Amino acid sequence: MEIKVVENTKDIPCDVLIINKFEGKQTSNPLINRFAPESFTGKKGEMFVIHTQKEYPSTYILALGLGEEQDMDNNVIRETVAKAVKKCAELKAKTIAFDIETDYTFGVSAVIGTSIANYHFDKYKTKKEHRISEVYISNVDKESIEVAKVIADSMKLARNLANEPAAFATPTKLAEIAQGLEGIETKVYDEDKIKELGMNAYFAIAKGSVEPPKFIHMKYSSGNPKKRIAIIGKGLCFDSGGLDIKPPSSMLTMRDDMSGAACVIAVMKAMAKLKPEIEVHGIIAACENMPSGSSYKPGDILTAKNGKTIEVDNTDAEGRITLADALCYACELGVDEVIDIATLTGACMVALGTAASGIMGNNDDFVKDIIKVGAYSGEKYWQLPMWKEYRDNMNSDIADMKNTGTRYGGASAAGMFLKEFVTDNVKWAHIDIAGTAFLEKPQKEFCKGATGAGVRTLISYITCNS
Ligand code: BES
Ligand code: MG
Ligand code: ZN
């Protein structure tokens, strides 16, 4: 899809021209007055389509309700634009144009909404979905549209990677993709190096699979970085549960268990294009969690990179073990901030559903900053507590901790587990995207499947803070 910024979209020959109306406000757009019926009030998401019968350069005009003008925000724009774009696709439109009258900064959210709505994972279908190929937009700031395009492109990459079957998106494949990123320096560590670096907890998860693990370290740095930050993505290319195997219905979507990794790769790609004045490390301990003769076992004791020992209580709580070593590795880089993003717990999904990701960390202001950036960029986060009680449930008689606590409060327990591997002087936030990364049915602007959770927030957070 190509986005074209032009002076004026009114007279562009296209399939659909999208015009807007605010609820309860007279519009000066003569097209609305000419074509839309009285009953079209401009309620949020309301649409009215007419065929222009060649009286106009566009084949159709779509009048879009944006609700009351004082309620306008990025979410309203993204969601209503996405709705309009889906309507355009139904009309089999290829070229669309936006002629939107508002003082509100419209462009960025419109581009992102359009791109989200125009996304389909149809690589493996012989009959492809219909897509919009050209979008004209006016009255926007060209520079911010370029940023929006980068964000939209990264979201698409993250969604593609997470939607791919595990047979395609293997640890080796993720490493190849990371190594192919232009403007990013990537190191990939194999089995021997992983052991040599002392990441034996992570290796224990990987050793049950015939797919070799790949520890991926991407780095972006500007000349004079104002800050150094590491982002870590959970990279379980497939989570069968291991010997504590999952029931079929829970295993079905577990190719998405590398959504955190997909997000990190996508964010790194954006860094190279946006070039913020910062140093960003993208880290992924990629592997599969499989049952086999060489799997790690319940009752095993694993030693993480920082020397702490973990009694394996349940082999399905594998993500936190891989992240433990990745967190140690990141802290050793001496960065100022670490953010990990992971499809970590079913408990987080039970608590927050698909509407919001869970977030927690060791510094309240840091966590709140990310929540704020998320709200602005269209992603919801809900802070979960980090109380000692959750940690107490993981006390072990034979090691420093177990990898699971009780069934209750599972998202916070996982957070408390991760905290054991974070150096105290590093600001750290943990984002649980178990509920938000992958949709079992369409939701708002998203179709079924991967959403690219975290991509918008992390890109915006890093670029705003540089
Ligand atoms: N990958 C899962 C978490 C998950 C569940 C992600 C649903 C997306 C959707 C994780 O590895 C897992 O299996 N967690 C267990 C932990 C439990 C054994 C303590 C869970 O949540 O059931
Ligand atoms: Mg698991
Ligand atoms: Zn998992």
mmCIF file with all atom_site columns, N, CA, C and O in Angstrom, residues 24 38 71 100 106 119 123 127 135 158 192 205 212 240 258 300 351 356 383 399 441 445:
data_model
loop_
_atom_site.group_PDB
_atom_site.id
_atom_site.type_symbol
_atom_site.label_atom_id
_atom_site.label_alt_id
_atom_site.label_comp_id
_atom_site.label_asym_id
_atom_site.label_entity_id
_atom_site.label_seq_id
_atom_site.pdbx_PDB_ins_code
_atom_site.Cartn_x
_atom_site.Cartn_y
_atom_site.Cartn_z
_atom_site.occupancy
_atom_site.B_iso_or_equiv
_atom_site.pdbx_formal_charge
_atom_site.auth_seq_id
_atom_site.auth_comp_id
_atom_site.auth_asym_id
_atom_site.auth_atom_id
_atom_site.pdbx_PDB_model_num
ATOM 1  N N  . GLY A 1 24  ? -23.421 16.739  15.448 1.00 0.00 ? 24  GLY A N  1
ATOM 2  C CA . GLY A 1 24  ? -23.904 17.997  16.031 1.00 0.00 ? 24  GLY A CA 1
ATOM 3  C C  . GLY A 1 24  ? -23.178 19.223  15.517 1.00 0.00 ? 24  GLY A C  1
ATOM 4  O O  . GLY A 1 24  ? -23.235 20.278  16.149 1.00 0.00 ? 24  GLY A O  1
ATOM 5  N N  . GLU A 1 38  ? -30.468 13.468  5.559  1.00 0.00 ? 38  GLU A N  1
ATOM 6  C CA . GLU A 1 38  ? -30.686 14.102  6.877  1.00 0.00 ? 38  GLU A CA 1
ATOM 7  C C  . GLU A 1 38  ? -30.335 13.145  8.007  1.00 0.00 ? 38  GLU A C  1
ATOM 8  O O  . GLU A 1 38  ? -29.784 13.534  9.017  1.00 0.00 ? 38  GLU A O  1
ATOM 9  N N  . ASP A 1 71  ? -14.575 15.011  21.341 1.00 0.00 ? 71  ASP A N  1
ATOM 10 C CA . ASP A 1 71  ? -14.149 13.663  21.758 1.00 0.00 ? 71  ASP A CA 1
ATOM 11 C C  . ASP A 1 71  ? -13.093 13.057  20.831 1.00 0.00 ? 71  ASP A C  1
ATOM 12 O O  . ASP A 1 71  ? -12.668 11.916  21.001 1.00 0.00 ? 71  ASP A O  1
ATOM 13 N N  . ILE A 1 100 ? -10.410 15.116  4.847  1.00 0.00 ? 100 ILE A N  1
ATOM 14 C CA . ILE A 1 100 ? -10.914 15.234  6.217  1.00 0.00 ? 100 ILE A CA 1
ATOM 15 C C  . ILE A 1 100 ? -10.741 16.664  6.721  1.00 0.00 ? 100 ILE A C  1
ATOM 16 O O  . ILE A 1 100 ? -9.654  17.222  6.658  1.00 0.00 ? 100 ILE A O  1
ATOM 17 N N  . PHE A 1 106 ? -4.559  14.579  12.223 1.00 0.00 ? 106 PHE A N  1
ATOM 18 C CA . PHE A 1 106 ? -5.302  13.434  11.706 1.00 0.00 ? 106 PHE A CA 1
ATOM 19 C C  . PHE A 1 106 ? -4.399  12.373  11.064 1.00 0.00 ? 106 PHE A C  1
ATOM 20 O O  . PHE A 1 106 ? -4.657  11.175  11.161 1.00 0.00 ? 106 PHE A O  1
ATOM 21 N N  . TYR A 1 119 ? -4.533  -5.075  6.392  1.00 0.00 ? 119 TYR A N  1
ATOM 22 C CA . TYR A 1 119 ? -3.650  -6.231  6.596  1.00 0.00 ? 119 TYR A CA 1
ATOM 23 C C  . TYR A 1 119 ? -4.429  -7.554  6.552  1.00 0.00 ? 119 TYR A C  1
ATOM 24 O O  . TYR A 1 119 ? -5.486  -7.685  7.162  1.00 0.00 ? 119 TYR A O  1
ATOM 25 N N  . LYS A 1 123 ? -0.672  -15.229 2.822  1.00 0.00 ? 123 LYS A N  1
ATOM 26 C CA . LYS A 1 123 ? 0.474   -15.776 2.100  1.00 0.00 ? 123 LYS A CA 1
ATOM 27 C C  . LYS A 1 123 ? 0.236   -17.212 1.617  1.00 0.00 ? 123 LYS A C  1
ATOM 28 O O  . LYS A 1 123 ? 0.678   -17.603 0.550  1.00 0.00 ? 123 LYS A O  1
ATOM 29 N N  . LYS A 1 127 ? -6.112  -17.892 -3.214 1.00 0.00 ? 127 LYS A N  1
ATOM 30 C CA . LYS A 1 127 ? -6.932  -16.726 -3.573 1.00 0.00 ? 127 LYS A CA 1
ATOM 31 C C  . LYS A 1 127 ? -6.657  -15.630 -2.540 1.00 0.00 ? 127 LYS A C  1
ATOM 32 O O  . LYS A 1 127 ? -6.955  -15.798 -1.366 1.00 0.00 ? 127 LYS A O  1
ATOM 33 N N  . VAL A 1 135 ? -3.289  5.252   -1.348 1.00 0.00 ? 135 VAL A N  1
ATOM 34 C CA . VAL A 1 135 ? -4.042  6.115   -0.432 1.00 0.00 ? 135 VAL A CA 1
ATOM 35 C C  . VAL A 1 135 ? -3.546  7.554   -0.581 1.00 0.00 ? 135 VAL A C  1
ATOM 36 O O  . VAL A 1 135 ? -2.351  7.816   -0.420 1.00 0.00 ? 135 VAL A O  1
ATOM 37 N N  . ALA A 1 158 ? 5.785   -7.483  12.305 1.00 0.00 ? 158 ALA A N  1
ATOM 38 C CA . ALA A 1 158 ? 5.556   -8.230  13.550 1.00 0.00 ? 158 ALA A CA 1
ATOM 39 C C  . ALA A 1 158 ? 4.360   -9.166  13.394 1.00 0.00 ? 158 ALA A C  1
ATOM 40 O O  . ALA A 1 158 ? 4.388   -10.321 13.837 1.00 0.00 ? 158 ALA A O  1
ATOM 41 N N  . ASP A 1 192 ? 26.767  -23.788 21.574 1.00 0.00 ? 192 ASP A N  1
ATOM 42 C CA . ASP A 1 192 ? 28.016  -23.791 22.347 1.00 0.00 ? 192 ASP A CA 1
ATOM 43 C C  . ASP A 1 192 ? 28.243  -22.457 23.036 1.00 0.00 ? 192 ASP A C  1
ATOM 44 O O  . ASP A 1 192 ? 28.638  -22.390 24.195 1.00 0.00 ? 192 ASP A O  1
ATOM 45 N N  . ILE A 1 205 ? 15.547  -25.249 28.215 1.00 0.00 ? 205 ILE A N  1
ATOM 46 C CA . ILE A 1 205 ? 14.254  -25.231 27.499 1.00 0.00 ? 205 ILE A CA 1
ATOM 47 C C  . ILE A 1 205 ? 14.478  -25.721 26.066 1.00 0.00 ? 205 ILE A C  1
ATOM 48 O O  . ILE A 1 205 ? 13.718  -26.514 25.529 1.00 0.00 ? 205 ILE A O  1
ATOM 49 N N  . PRO A 1 212 ? 17.568  -26.016 16.534 1.00 0.00 ? 212 PRO A N  1
ATOM 50 C CA . PRO A 1 212 ? 18.597  -25.439 17.404 1.00 0.00 ? 212 PRO A CA 1
ATOM 51 C C  . PRO A 1 212 ? 18.211  -24.041 17.912 1.00 0.00 ? 212 PRO A C  1
ATOM 52 O O  . PRO A 1 212 ? 17.575  -23.279 17.182 1.00 0.00 ? 212 PRO A O  1
ATOM 53 N N  . SER A 1 240 ? 4.806   -26.120 23.155 1.00 0.00 ? 240 SER A N  1
ATOM 54 C CA . SER A 1 240 ? 3.901   -27.265 23.309 1.00 0.00 ? 240 SER A CA 1
ATOM 55 C C  . SER A 1 240 ? 3.598   -27.505 24.792 1.00 0.00 ? 240 SER A C  1
ATOM 56 O O  . SER A 1 240 ? 2.729   -28.296 25.136 1.00 0.00 ? 240 SER A O  1
ATOM 57 N N  . MET A 1 258 ? 6.134   -16.357 20.111 1.00 0.00 ? 258 MET A N  1
ATOM 58 C CA . MET A 1 258 ? 7.302   -15.527 19.793 1.00 0.00 ? 258 MET A CA 1
ATOM 59 C C  . MET A 1 258 ? 6.854   -14.117 19.389 1.00 0.00 ? 258 MET A C  1
ATOM 60 O O  . MET A 1 258 ? 7.584   -13.390 18.723 1.00 0.00 ? 258 MET A O  1
ATOM 61 N N  . ASP A 1 300 ? 13.910  -30.869 37.713 1.00 0.00 ? 300 ASP A N  1
ATOM 62 C CA . ASP A 1 300 ? 15.281  -30.447 37.359 1.00 0.00 ? 300 ASP A CA 1
ATOM 63 C C  . ASP A 1 300 ? 15.611  -29.141 38.089 1.00 0.00 ? 300 ASP A C  1
ATOM 64 O O  . ASP A 1 300 ? 14.715  -28.357 38.396 1.00 0.00 ? 300 ASP A O  1
ATOM 65 N N  . ALA A 1 351 ? -7.028  -12.218 33.374 1.00 0.00 ? 351 ALA A N  1
ATOM 66 C CA . ALA A 1 351 ? -7.261  -10.966 34.115 1.00 0.00 ? 351 ALA A CA 1
ATOM 67 C C  . ALA A 1 351 ? -7.712  -9.827  33.215 1.00 0.00 ? 351 ALA A C  1
ATOM 68 O O  . ALA A 1 351 ? -8.653  -9.104  33.540 1.00 0.00 ? 351 ALA A O  1
ATOM 69 N N  . ALA A 1 356 ? -6.224  -5.284  27.007 1.00 0.00 ? 356 ALA A N  1
ATOM 70 C CA . ALA A 1 356 ? -5.045  -4.579  27.524 1.00 0.00 ? 356 ALA A CA 1
ATOM 71 C C  . ALA A 1 356 ? -3.933  -5.568  27.835 1.00 0.00 ? 356 ALA A C  1
ATOM 72 O O  . ALA A 1 356 ? -4.186  -6.722  28.191 1.00 0.00 ? 356 ALA A O  1
ATOM 73 N N  . GLN A 1 383 ? -1.369  -1.791  34.887 1.00 0.00 ? 383 GLN A N  1
ATOM 74 C CA . GLN A 1 383 ? -0.274  -2.169  35.793 1.00 0.00 ? 383 GLN A CA 1
ATOM 75 C C  . GLN A 1 383 ? -0.726  -3.223  36.799 1.00 0.00 ? 383 GLN A C  1
ATOM 76 O O  . GLN A 1 383 ? -1.781  -3.084  37.425 1.00 0.00 ? 383 GLN A O  1
ATOM 77 N N  . ALA A 1 399 ? 16.053  -25.296 45.787 1.00 0.00 ? 399 ALA A N  1
ATOM 78 C CA . ALA A 1 399 ? 16.732  -24.314 44.906 1.00 0.00 ? 399 ALA A CA 1
ATOM 79 C C  . ALA A 1 399 ? 16.354  -22.910 45.370 1.00 0.00 ? 399 ALA A C  1
ATOM 80 O O  . ALA A 1 399 ? 15.598  -22.749 46.334 1.00 0.00 ? 399 ALA A O  1
ATOM 81 N N  . LYS A 1 441 ? -10.750 -13.845 17.400 1.00 0.00 ? 441 LYS A N  1
ATOM 82 C CA . LYS A 1 441 ? -11.765 -13.298 16.492 1.00 0.00 ? 441 LYS A CA 1
ATOM 83 C C  . LYS A 1 441 ? -11.468 -11.819 16.245 1.00 0.00 ? 441 LYS A C  1
ATOM 84 O O  . LYS A 1 441 ? -10.724 -11.216 17.037 1.00 0.00 ? 441 LYS A O  1
ATOM 85 N N  . GLU A 1 445 ? -10.117 -2.556  14.838 1.00 0.00 ? 445 GLU A N  1
ATOM 86 C CA . GLU A 1 445 ? -9.498  -2.455  13.504 1.00 0.00 ? 445 GLU A CA 1
ATOM 87 C C  . GLU A 1 445 ? -8.750  -3.720  13.079 1.00 0.00 ? 445 GLU A C  1
ATOM 88 O O  . GLU A 1 445 ? -8.312  -3.831  11.945 1.00 0.00 ? 445 GLU A O  1
#
